[in-house]
Amino acid sequence: MKPPAVGYARAGDVQEVVAMLVEHGTDAKVLAGGQSLVPMLSFRQIRPSFLVDINRVEALDFVRDEGESLLLGATTRQRDVETSPVAAAAVPLLPELLGHVGHVTNRNRGTVGGSLAHADPAAELPTLVTALGGELLVEGPRGPRTVAADDFFVAPHRTSMGFDEVLTAVRLPRLPAGTGVAIQQIARRHGDLAVVGVLAAVRLGPDGAINLVRLAASGVGPVPVRLHAVEAALTGVVPTTEVLDAAAEAVSAAVRPPDDIHAPASYRRDMACLLLKRAVGAALRRSEVSA
Ligand SMILES: Cc1cc2nc3c(=O)[nH]c(=O)nc-3n(C[C@H](O)[C@H](O)[C@H](O)COP(=O)(O)OP(=O)(O)OC[C@H]3O[C@@H](n4cnc5c(N)ncnc54)[C@H](O)[C@@H]3O)c2cc1C
């Protein structure tokens, strides 16, 4: 199917994006890499009256090391982040994580901001921002604001951004040295969105006990889920097999997966428990004992 006729304009800077969104109102949509938007248009899943193309807003295309964090501009292509030494030095999981996002051709066009604004509950970048407790930088007619990841994702394909706001960047905190990070997923085919995924970051203290842990799961609820209760259960504990078994059990209570055509809720729940153990195990193997 071809997309329906739709109005279109290319913005040159963020102010112009916001002005166009205000002018065209709730029926307008931002066009970034088009990897999700264009298929949705073609399938008539959405019918915006106007597209605001942000691909030429050069000020939003950057990878910036801020010391304590990594700042990624919204129009930065996913492939540019995947291959960026600056990004890999600050958030070492990024190249591997982005390798799970569709295919190279999708990542050549798909943007960091597009993936976050699209807010698919199974997507990798929203899960990473959730796990790390990152921040989303948003700009609208009332000026810029910063939104915590937990407050950004609201429902499948819905964020807390207003219709007249644009995502400008995402801030990912740098984890302390020695932290091991891993992602584990189940997808039907390579390049498909995951059915279920778990991301784990773990750091061990000199006594062998976990002194830092961040966990998030995808595909098990309307938004990526930060597993706070499981993090609390693992903190300060030596990660034996029994401890990891108990942590995996705790995931079951922490998620409310959907039943849909891709998988029943019971399967998603079971896989989240299994992937938690695999992800924490892989993260532990990548961690180094900290002083
Ligand atoms: C074959 C295929 C496989 C894929 N597999 C995966 C996968 O495994 N994992 C995964 O995470 N994704 C996957 N995707 C989706 C891909 O990551 C997209 O790049 C991403 O979802 C959207 O990014 P985009 O830049 O293309 O945004 P677009 O498609 O242009 O926009 C997506 C949505 O976000 C809004 N938007 C975009 N940018 C902004 C902004 N700066 N501010 C406000 N709103 C904005 C748009 O209005 C639209 O609603 C796949 C896509 C394809 C085609």
Coordinates of C-alpha atoms and ligand atoms in Angstrom, one line a residue:
M1 CA 0.0 0.0 0.0
K2 CA 1.1 3.6 -0.6
P3 CA 0.9 6.2 2.1
P4 CA -2.0 8.7 1.8
A5 CA -1.4 12.2 0.6
V6 CA 0.0 14.3 3.4
G7 CA 1.3 17.9 3.9
Y8 CA 5.0 18.2 4.3
A9 CA 7.7 20.7 5.3
R10 CA 11.3 20.5 6.2
A11 CA 12.4 22.4 9.3
G12 CA 15.9 24.0 9.6
D13 CA 16.1 24.4 13.3
V14 CA 14.3 23.4 16.5
Q15 CA 12.3 26.6 16.8
E16 CA 11.0 26.0 13.3
V17 CA 10.0 22.4 14.2
V18 CA 8.0 23.7 17.3
A19 CA 6.4 26.5 15.3
M20 CA 5.2 24.1 12.6
L21 CA 3.9 21.6 15.3
V22 CA 2.0 24.5 16.9
E23 CA 0.6 25.7 13.6
H24 CA -0.6 22.3 12.4
G25 CA -1.8 21.1 15.7
T26 CA -2.6 17.6 16.9
D27 CA -2.8 16.2 13.3
A28 CA 0.9 16.9 12.6
K29 CA 3.7 14.4 13.1
V30 CA 7.5 14.7 13.3
L31 CA 9.3 12.7 10.5
A32 CA 12.7 11.5 11.5
G33 CA 14.2 8.3 9.9
G34 CA 10.8 7.2 8.7
Q35 CA 11.5 3.5 9.6
S36 CA 8.4 3.2 11.8
L37 CA 6.4 6.2 10.6
V38 CA 6.3 5.5 6.9
P39 CA 5.2 1.8 7.3
M40 CA 2.4 3.0 9.7
L41 CA 1.3 5.6 7.1
S42 CA 1.4 3.0 4.4
F43 CA -0.7 0.6 6.5
R44 CA -3.1 3.5 7.3
Q45 CA -2.5 2.9 11.0
I46 CA -2.0 6.6 11.4
R47 CA -3.4 9.5 9.3
P48 CA -1.5 12.7 10.1
S49 CA -2.4 15.7 8.0
F50 CA 1.1 17.1 8.1
L51 CA 4.7 15.9 8.5
V52 CA 7.5 18.1 9.9
D53 CA 10.7 16.7 8.6
I54 CA 13.6 17.1 11.1
N55 CA 16.3 15.4 9.1
R56 CA 18.0 18.6 8.2
V57 CA 18.1 20.0 11.8
E58 CA 21.8 19.7 12.1
A59 CA 22.0 20.9 15.7
L60 CA 20.2 17.7 16.8
D61 CA 22.8 15.4 15.1
F62 CA 25.6 14.7 17.7
V63 CA 27.3 12.3 20.0
R64 CA 28.7 14.2 23.0
D65 CA 30.7 12.9 26.0
E66 CA 29.7 15.0 29.0
G67 CA 32.0 13.3 31.5
E68 CA 29.3 11.8 33.8
S69 CA 27.0 11.1 30.9
L70 CA 26.6 10.6 27.2
L71 CA 24.4 13.0 25.3
L72 CA 22.9 11.8 22.0
G73 CA 21.1 14.2 19.7
A74 CA 17.7 13.1 18.5
T75 CA 18.4 13.0 14.8
T76 CA 21.7 11.1 15.2
R77 CA 21.4 7.9 13.1
Q78 CA 21.4 4.7 15.1
R79 CA 24.2 3.4 12.9
D80 CA 26.3 6.5 13.7
V81 CA 26.0 5.8 17.4
E82 CA 26.6 2.1 16.9
T83 CA 30.0 2.9 15.2
S84 CA 31.0 5.8 17.4
P85 CA 34.1 5.3 19.6
V86 CA 32.9 8.1 21.9
A87 CA 29.5 6.4 22.5
A88 CA 31.2 3.0 23.1
A89 CA 33.6 4.5 25.6
A90 CA 30.9 6.1 27.6
V91 CA 28.2 3.3 27.3
P92 CA 30.0 0.2 26.2
L93 CA 26.8 -1.8 25.6
L94 CA 25.6 0.6 22.8
P95 CA 27.2 -1.1 19.8
E96 CA 25.9 -4.5 20.8
L97 CA 22.5 -3.2 21.8
L98 CA 22.0 -1.3 18.5
G99 CA 23.1 -4.4 16.6
H100 CA 19.7 -5.8 17.7
V101 CA 17.7 -2.9 16.2
G102 CA 16.4 -4.2 12.9
H103 CA 19.0 -4.4 10.1
V104 CA 21.9 -2.1 9.2
T105 CA 19.7 -0.6 6.5
N106 CA 17.1 0.4 9.1
R107 CA 19.8 1.8 11.4
N108 CA 21.4 3.8 8.6
R109 CA 18.2 5.9 8.5
G110 CA 16.5 5.3 11.9
T111 CA 17.4 7.9 14.5
V112 CA 17.9 7.7 18.3
G113 CA 15.1 10.1 18.9
G114 CA 12.7 8.3 16.5
S115 CA 13.2 5.1 18.4
L116 CA 12.6 6.8 21.8
A117 CA 9.6 8.8 20.6
H118 CA 8.0 5.8 18.9
A119 CA 8.0 4.2 22.4
D120 CA 7.7 0.6 21.4
P121 CA 7.6 -1.4 24.7
A122 CA 9.9 -4.1 23.1
A123 CA 12.5 -1.6 21.6
E124 CA 16.1 -1.6 22.8
L125 CA 16.8 2.1 23.2
P126 CA 13.8 2.8 25.4
T127 CA 14.8 -0.2 27.5
L128 CA 18.4 1.1 27.9
V129 CA 17.2 4.6 28.9
T130 CA 14.9 3.0 31.4
A131 CA 17.6 0.7 32.9
L132 CA 20.1 3.4 33.2
G133 CA 17.6 6.0 34.6
G134 CA 18.4 8.3 31.7
E135 CA 16.8 11.7 30.8
L136 CA 14.9 12.9 27.7
L137 CA 15.4 16.5 26.6
V138 CA 12.2 17.9 25.1
E139 CA 11.5 21.3 23.5
G140 CA 8.1 23.0 23.0
P141 CA 6.4 26.4 22.8
R142 CA 6.9 26.8 26.6
G143 CA 10.7 26.1 26.2
P144 CA 12.9 23.2 27.0
R145 CA 12.3 20.6 29.7
T146 CA 14.0 17.4 30.9
V147 CA 11.9 14.3 31.5
A148 CA 13.1 11.2 33.5
A149 CA 12.8 8.0 31.6
D150 CA 10.3 6.6 34.1
D151 CA 8.0 9.6 33.3
F152 CA 8.6 9.6 29.5
F153 CA 7.1 6.3 28.4
V154 CA 3.4 6.3 29.1
A155 CA 1.8 3.5 27.0
P156 CA 2.6 1.5 23.9
H157 CA 3.7 4.1 21.3
R158 CA 2.8 7.0 23.7
T159 CA 5.1 9.3 25.6
S160 CA 4.4 12.2 27.9
M161 CA 5.5 14.7 25.2
G162 CA 2.8 17.1 24.1
F163 CA 1.7 17.3 20.4
D164 CA 3.6 20.5 20.1
E165 CA 6.9 19.2 21.6
V166 CA 9.9 17.6 19.9
L167 CA 12.5 15.3 21.5
T168 CA 15.9 17.0 21.1
A169 CA 18.3 14.6 22.9
V170 CA 18.8 11.8 25.4
R171 CA 21.2 11.7 28.3
L172 CA 22.6 8.3 29.3
P173 CA 24.5 8.2 32.6
R174 CA 27.9 6.7 32.5
L175 CA 28.2 3.6 34.8
P176 CA 31.2 3.3 37.2
A177 CA 34.3 1.5 36.0
G178 CA 34.1 -2.2 36.4
T179 CA 30.3 -2.4 35.8
G180 CA 29.4 -5.3 33.4
V181 CA 26.4 -4.7 31.2
A182 CA 24.5 -7.2 29.0
I183 CA 21.3 -7.6 27.0
Q184 CA 19.5 -10.9 26.4
Q185 CA 16.5 -11.2 24.1
I186 CA 14.2 -13.6 22.3
A187 CA 13.1 -12.6 18.8
R188 CA 11.4 -14.7 16.2
R189 CA 14.0 -13.8 13.5
H190 CA 17.2 -11.7 13.4
G191 CA 16.1 -8.1 12.9
D192 CA 12.6 -8.5 14.4
L193 CA 11.6 -6.6 17.5
A194 CA 12.2 -8.8 20.5
V195 CA 9.3 -10.7 22.0
V196 CA 11.0 -10.3 25.4
G197 CA 14.3 -8.8 26.5
V198 CA 16.2 -8.1 29.7
L199 CA 19.1 -5.6 30.2
A200 CA 21.3 -6.0 33.2
A201 CA 24.2 -3.8 34.6
V202 CA 26.0 -5.3 37.6
R203 CA 29.1 -4.3 39.6
L204 CA 30.8 -6.4 42.3
G205 CA 32.5 -5.1 45.4
P206 CA 35.8 -6.5 46.9
D207 CA 33.7 -8.8 49.2
G208 CA 32.1 -10.4 46.1
A209 CA 28.7 -8.8 46.8
I210 CA 26.8 -6.8 44.2
N211 CA 27.2 -3.1 44.9
L212 CA 25.4 -1.7 41.8
V213 CA 22.7 -3.3 39.8
R214 CA 20.3 -1.9 37.1
L215 CA 17.7 -4.1 35.5
A216 CA 15.0 -3.4 32.9
A217 CA 12.8 -5.7 30.8
S218 CA 11.1 -5.2 27.5
G219 CA 8.0 -6.8 26.0
V220 CA 6.5 -7.5 29.4
G221 CA 4.2 -4.5 29.8
P222 CA 2.9 -1.4 28.1
V223 CA 6.3 0.3 28.6
P224 CA 9.8 -0.9 29.3
V225 CA 9.9 -2.0 33.0
R226 CA 12.6 -1.0 35.5
L227 CA 12.9 -4.0 37.8
H228 CA 13.3 -2.0 41.1
A229 CA 12.3 -4.8 43.4
V230 CA 14.7 -7.3 41.8
E231 CA 17.5 -4.7 42.0
A232 CA 16.8 -4.2 45.7
A233 CA 16.9 -8.0 46.3
L234 CA 20.3 -8.3 44.5
T235 CA 22.0 -5.3 46.1
G236 CA 24.6 -6.2 48.8
V237 CA 24.3 -9.9 48.0
V238 CA 26.9 -12.4 46.7
P239 CA 25.3 -13.7 43.4
T240 CA 25.2 -17.4 43.9
T241 CA 23.1 -19.7 41.7
E242 CA 20.4 -19.8 44.4
V243 CA 20.4 -16.0 44.6
L244 CA 20.0 -15.7 40.8
D245 CA 17.2 -18.3 40.9
A246 CA 15.3 -16.3 43.5
A247 CA 15.9 -13.0 41.5
A248 CA 14.4 -14.7 38.4
E249 CA 11.4 -15.8 40.4
A250 CA 10.9 -12.2 41.7
V251 CA 10.7 -11.0 38.0
S252 CA 7.5 -13.0 37.7
A253 CA 5.8 -10.7 40.3
A254 CA 7.3 -7.5 38.9
V255 CA 5.9 -7.8 35.3
R256 CA 2.4 -7.8 33.8
P257 CA 3.0 -9.1 30.2
P258 CA 0.3 -8.7 27.5
D259 CA -1.3 -11.6 25.7
D260 CA -1.1 -11.0 21.9
I261 CA -0.6 -12.6 18.6
H262 CA 3.1 -12.8 19.1
A263 CA 3.2 -14.7 22.4
P264 CA 0.9 -15.5 25.4
A265 CA 1.5 -13.6 28.7
S266 CA 2.6 -16.8 30.4
Y267 CA 5.4 -17.4 27.8
R268 CA 6.6 -13.8 28.1
R269 CA 6.7 -14.0 31.9
D270 CA 8.7 -17.3 31.8
M271 CA 11.1 -15.9 29.3
A272 CA 11.6 -12.7 31.3
C273 CA 12.6 -14.9 34.3
L274 CA 15.0 -17.0 32.2
L275 CA 16.5 -13.9 30.4
L276 CA 17.0 -12.2 33.8
K277 CA 19.3 -15.0 34.9
R278 CA 21.1 -15.0 31.5
A279 CA 21.5 -11.2 31.4
V280 CA 22.8 -10.9 35.0
G281 CA 25.1 -13.9 34.5
A282 CA 26.6 -12.3 31.3
A283 CA 26.9 -8.9 33.0
L284 CA 28.7 -10.5 35.9
R285 CA 31.2 -12.2 33.5
R286 CA 31.9 -8.7 32.1
S287 CA 32.2 -7.0 35.4
E288 CA 35.5 -6.4 37.3
V289 CA 35.7 -6.2 41.1
S290 CA 35.7 -2.6 42.2
A291 CA 37.6 -1.2 45.1
Ligands
LIG1 C1 12.4 -4.1 9.4 C2 12.4 -3.2 10.7 C3 12.9 -3.8 11.8 C4 12.9 -3.1 13.0 N1 13.4 -3.7 14.1 C5 13.5 -3.0 15.3 C6 14.1 -3.6 16.4 O1 14.4 -4.8 16.5 N2 14.2 -2.8 17.5 C7 13.8 -1.5 17.5 O2 13.9 -0.8 18.6 N3 13.3 -0.9 16.4 C8 13.1 -1.6 15.3 N4 12.6 -1.0 14.2 C9 12.2 0.4 14.3 C10 13.4 1.3 14.1 O3 14.3 1.3 15.2 C11 13.0 2.8 13.9 O4 14.2 3.5 13.4 C12 12.5 3.6 15.0 O5 11.5 2.9 15.7 C13 12.0 4.9 14.6 O6 13.0 5.8 14.3 P1 12.9 6.7 13.1 O7 14.0 7.7 13.2 O8 12.8 5.9 11.8 O9 11.5 7.5 13.4 P2 10.3 7.8 12.5 O10 9.8 6.5 11.9 O11 10.5 8.9 11.6 O12 9.2 8.2 13.6 C14 8.7 7.3 14.6 C15 7.8 8.0 15.5 O13 8.5 8.9 16.4 C16 8.1 10.3 16.2 N5 9.3 11.1 16.2 C17 10.5 10.8 15.6 N6 11.5 11.6 16.0 C18 10.9 12.5 16.9 C19 11.4 13.5 17.7 N7 12.7 13.9 17.6 N8 10.6 14.2 18.5 C20 9.3 13.8 18.6 N9 8.7 12.8 17.9 C21 9.5 12.1 17.1 C22 7.4 10.3 14.8 O14 6.5 11.4 14.7 C23 6.7 9.0 14.8 O15 5.6 9.0 15.6 C24 12.6 -1.7 13.0 C25 12.1 -1.1 11.8 C26 12.0 -1.9 10.7 C27 11.6 -1.2 9.4

